[in-house]
Coordinates of N, CA and C in Angstrom, one line a residue:
I1 N 13.2 -7.6 14.5 CA 11.9 -7.7 14.5 C 11.2 -6.8 13.7
G2 N 11.8 -5.7 13.1 CA 11.1 -4.8 12.0 C 11.4 -5.3 10.8
V3 N 12.6 -6.0 10.5 CA 12.6 -6.8 9.1 C 11.5 -7.8 8.9
G4 N 11.5 -8.7 9.9 CA 10.6 -9.7 10.2 C 9.3 -9.3 9.8
L5 N 8.9 -8.3 10.6 CA 7.2 -7.6 10.4 C 7.2 -7.1 8.9
V6 N 8.2 -6.4 8.4 CA 8.0 -5.9 7.1 C 8.0 -7.1 5.9
G7 N 8.6 -8.0 6.1 CA 8.8 -9.3 5.5 C 7.3 -10.2 5.5
F8 N 6.7 -10.3 6.7 CA 5.5 -11.0 7.0 C 4.4 -10.0 6.3
G9 N 4.4 -8.6 6.4 CA 3.7 -7.8 5.8 C 3.8 -7.9 4.3
L10 N 4.9 -8.0 3.6 CA 4.9 -8.1 2.2 C 4.4 -9.6 1.9
F11 N 4.5 -10.5 2.5 CA 4.3 -11.7 2.2 C 2.4 -11.9 2.3
F12 N 1.9 -11.3 3.5 CA 0.5 -11.4 3.4 C -0.1 -10.3 2.5
L13 N 0.6 -9.4 2.0 CA 0.1 -8.5 0.9 C 0.2 -9.4 -0.2
L14 N 1.2 -9.8 -0.7 CA 1.3 -10.9 -1.9 C 0.1 -12.0 -1.8
F15 N 0.2 -12.6 -0.7 CA -0.8 -13.9 -0.8 C -2.0 -13.2 -0.9
G16 N -2.6 -12.0 -0.3 CA -4.0 -11.5 -0.5 C -4.2 -11.2 -1.7
I17 N -3.4 -10.5 -2.8 CA -3.4 -10.4 -4.0 C -3.8 -11.7 -4.7
L18 N -2.8 -12.7 -4.5 CA -2.8 -14.1 -5.1 C -4.4 -15.0 -4.9
L19 N -5.0 -14.6 -3.7 CA -6.3 -15.2 -3.3 C -7.5 -14.2 -3.7
Y20 N -7.2 -13.6 -5.0 CA -8.5 -12.7 -5.3 C -8.5 -11.5 -4.5
F21 N -7.6 -10.8 -4.1 CA -7.9 -9.7 -3.3 C -8.5 -9.8 -1.9
D22 N -8.2 -10.8 -1.2 CA -8.7 -11.1 0.2 C -8.5 -10.0 1.3
S23 N -9.6 -9.4 1.5 CA -9.4 -8.1 2.3 C -8.7 -8.0 3.6
V24 N -9.2 -9.6 4.4 CA -8.4 -9.7 5.6 C -7.0 -9.8 5.4
L25 N -6.4 -10.5 4.5 CA -4.9 -10.8 4.5 C -4.3 -9.4 4.0
L26 N -5.1 -8.6 3.1 CA -4.6 -7.4 2.6 C -4.4 -6.3 3.8
A27 N -5.6 -6.2 4.5 CA -5.3 -5.3 5.7 C -4.2 -5.9 6.8
F28 N -4.3 -7.1 7.0 CA -3.2 -7.6 7.9 C -1.8 -7.3 7.6
G29 N -1.4 -7.3 6.1 CA -0.2 -7.0 5.5 C 0.1 -5.9 5.5
N30 N -0.9 -4.9 5.4 CA -0.5 -3.4 5.4 C -0.2 -3.2 6.7
L31 N -1.0 -3.5 7.9 CA -0.5 -3.2 9.3 C 0.7 -3.6 9.8
L32 N 0.9 -5.1 9.1 CA 2.4 -5.5 9.6 C 3.6 -4.6 8.9
F33 N 3.3 -4.2 7.6 CA 4.1 -3.6 7.0 C 4.5 -2.0 7.6
I34 N 3.6 -1.4 8.0 CA 3.6 -0.1 8.6 C 4.2 -0.4 10.1
S35 N 3.9 -1.2 10.7 CA 4.6 -1.4 12.1 C 5.9 -2.0 11.9
G36 N 6.4 -2.5 10.9 CA 7.7 -2.9 10.6 C 8.5 -2.0 10.2
L37 N 8.0 -1.1 9.6 CA 8.6 0.2 9.2 C 8.9 1.3 10.4
V38 N 8.2 1.1 11.4 CA 8.2 2.1 12.6 C 9.2 1.3 13.4
F39 N 9.4 -0.1 13.5 CA 10.3 -0.8 13.9 C 11.7 -0.6 13.6
I40 N 11.7 -0.3 12.2 CA 13.3 -0.4 11.6 C 13.9 1.2 11.8
I41 N 13.1 2.2 11.3 CA 13.5 3.5 11.3 C 12.8 4.3 12.5
G42 N 12.1 3.8 13.6 CA 11.7 4.8 14.6 C 10.5 5.3 14.4
F43 N 9.7 5.6 15.4 CA 8.5 6.3 15.3 C 8.5 7.7 14.8
R44 N 9.4 8.5 15.0 CA 9.6 9.9 14.7 C 10.2 10.1 13.3
R45 N 11.1 9.1 12.9 CA 11.4 9.4 11.3 C 10.4 8.7 10.7
T46 N 9.6 7.7 11.0 CA 8.3 7.1 10.2 C 7.2 8.6 10.2
F47 N 6.9 9.2 11.4 CA 6.1 10.2 10.9 C 6.7 11.4 10.2
T48 N 7.9 11.6 10.3 CA 8.4 12.9 9.8 C 8.6 12.3 8.1
F49 N 8.9 11.1 7.9 CA 8.6 10.8 6.4 C 7.5 10.9 6.1
F50 N 6.5 10.5 6.4 CA 5.0 10.3 6.0 C 4.3 11.6 5.9
F51 N 4.9 12.6 6.6 CA 4.1 13.8 6.9 C 4.9 15.0 6.6
Q52 N 5.7 14.7 5.5 CA 6.5 16.0 5.0 C 5.6 16.8 4.0
R53 N 5.9 17.9 3.8 CA 5.2 18.8 3.0 C 5.0 18.3 1.6
P54 N 6.0 18.0 0.9 CA 5.9 17.3 -0.6 C 5.1 16.1 -0.6
K55 N 5.2 15.4 0.5 CA 4.5 14.0 0.5 C 3.3 13.6 0.8
L56 N 2.5 14.7 1.4 CA 1.2 14.6 1.9 C 0.2 14.1 0.8
K57 N 0.1 14.3 -0.4 CA -0.8 13.9 -1.3 C -0.4 12.4 -1.4
G58 N 0.9 11.9 -1.6 CA 1.0 10.4 -1.4 C 0.8 9.5 -0.2
T59 N 1.1 10.4 0.9 CA 0.7 9.9 2.6 C -1.1 9.7 2.3
S60 N -1.8 10.9 1.7 CA -3.2 10.7 2.1 C -3.6 9.5 1.0
F61 N -3.2 9.3 0.0 CA -3.4 8.0 -0.7 C -3.2 6.9 -0.3
F62 N -1.9 6.5 0.2 CA -1.7 5.6 1.0 C -2.5 5.1 2.1
F63 N -2.6 5.9 3.1 CA -3.6 5.6 4.4 C -4.9 5.7 3.9
G64 N -5.5 6.5 2.7 CA -6.8 6.3 2.3 C -7.2 5.1 1.8
G65 N -6.0 4.4 1.2 CA -6.1 3.1 0.2 C -6.1 2.1 1.3
L66 N -5.4 2.2 2.3 CA -5.6 1.2 3.6 C -6.9 1.4 4.3
L67 N -7.5 2.8 4.5 CA -8.7 2.5 5.1 C -9.9 2.0 4.4
V68 N -9.6 2.0 3.1 CA -10.5 1.6 1.8 C -10.4 0.1 2.0
V69 N -9.2 -0.6 2.1 CA -9.2 -1.8 2.2 C -9.7 -2.4 3.4
L70 N -9.5 -1.6 4.7 CA -10.2 -2.0 5.9 C -11.7 -2.0 5.9
M71 N -12.3 -1.2 4.9 CA -13.6 -1.2 4.7 C -14.1 -2.2 3.9
R72 N -13.5 -2.8 3.4 CA -13.8 -4.3 2.5 C -13.7 -4.0 1.0
W73 N -13.1 -2.9 0.5 CA -13.3 -2.6 -0.9 C -12.0 -2.8 -1.3
P74 N -11.2 -3.9 -1.4 CA -9.7 -4.3 -1.6 C -9.3 -3.9 -2.9
I75 N -10.1 -4.0 -4.0 CA -9.5 -3.5 -5.3 C -9.3 -2.0 -5.4
L76 N -10.3 -1.4 -5.1 CA -10.1 0.1 -5.0 C -9.0 0.5 -4.2
G77 N -8.9 -0.2 -2.9 CA -8.3 0.4 -2.0 C -6.5 0.2 -2.5
M78 N -6.3 -1.1 -2.9 CA -4.8 -1.4 -3.5 C -4.5 -0.6 -4.7
L79 N -5.4 0.0 -5.3 CA -5.3 0.9 -6.4 C -4.6 2.2 -5.8
L80 N -5.6 2.7 -4.8 CA -5.2 3.9 -4.1 C -4.0 3.9 -3.4
E81 N -3.7 2.5 -2.8 CA -2.7 2.4 -2.0 C -1.2 2.4 -3.2
A82 N -1.4 1.7 -4.2 CA -0.3 1.6 -5.0 C 0.0 3.2 -5.8
Y83 N -0.9 4.0 -5.9 CA -0.5 5.3 -6.4 C 0.2 6.2 -5.2
G84 N -0.3 5.8 -4.0 CA 0.2 6.6 -2.9 C 1.5 6.1 -2.8
F85 N 2.0 4.7 -2.8 CA 3.4 4.3 -2.6 C 4.0 4.7 -3.6
V86 N 3.8 4.8 -5.1 CA 4.7 5.2 -6.0 C 4.9 6.7 -5.9
S87 N 4.0 7.5 -5.4 CA 4.2 9.0 -5.1 C 5.1 9.1 -3.8
L88 N 5.0 8.3 -2.9 CA 5.8 8.4 -1.6 C 7.4 8.3 -1.9
F89 N 7.5 6.9 -2.6 CA 8.8 6.6 -2.9 C 9.6 6.9 -4.2
R90 N 9.1 7.9 -5.0 CA 9.6 8.0 -6.1 C 11.0 9.0 -6.0

């Protein structure tokens, strides 16, 4: 279930970018990606991964970008999320 949710989340993210940053598709893709991550590695591990002390800056940019996308500013939100994603997974 988790791999499917992550796959659909990435599909919706890519499809939302291809359709000129459609905010609904981007928001849906983000939510599916996060929920798939929770299904794959578990709630506690996901929480501890995102809220480690050295990764708080990346987490705040990632979730801040998600919030900005939900407020219908998709380009700015995706830029914030991209920076947070790179900062989290480097």
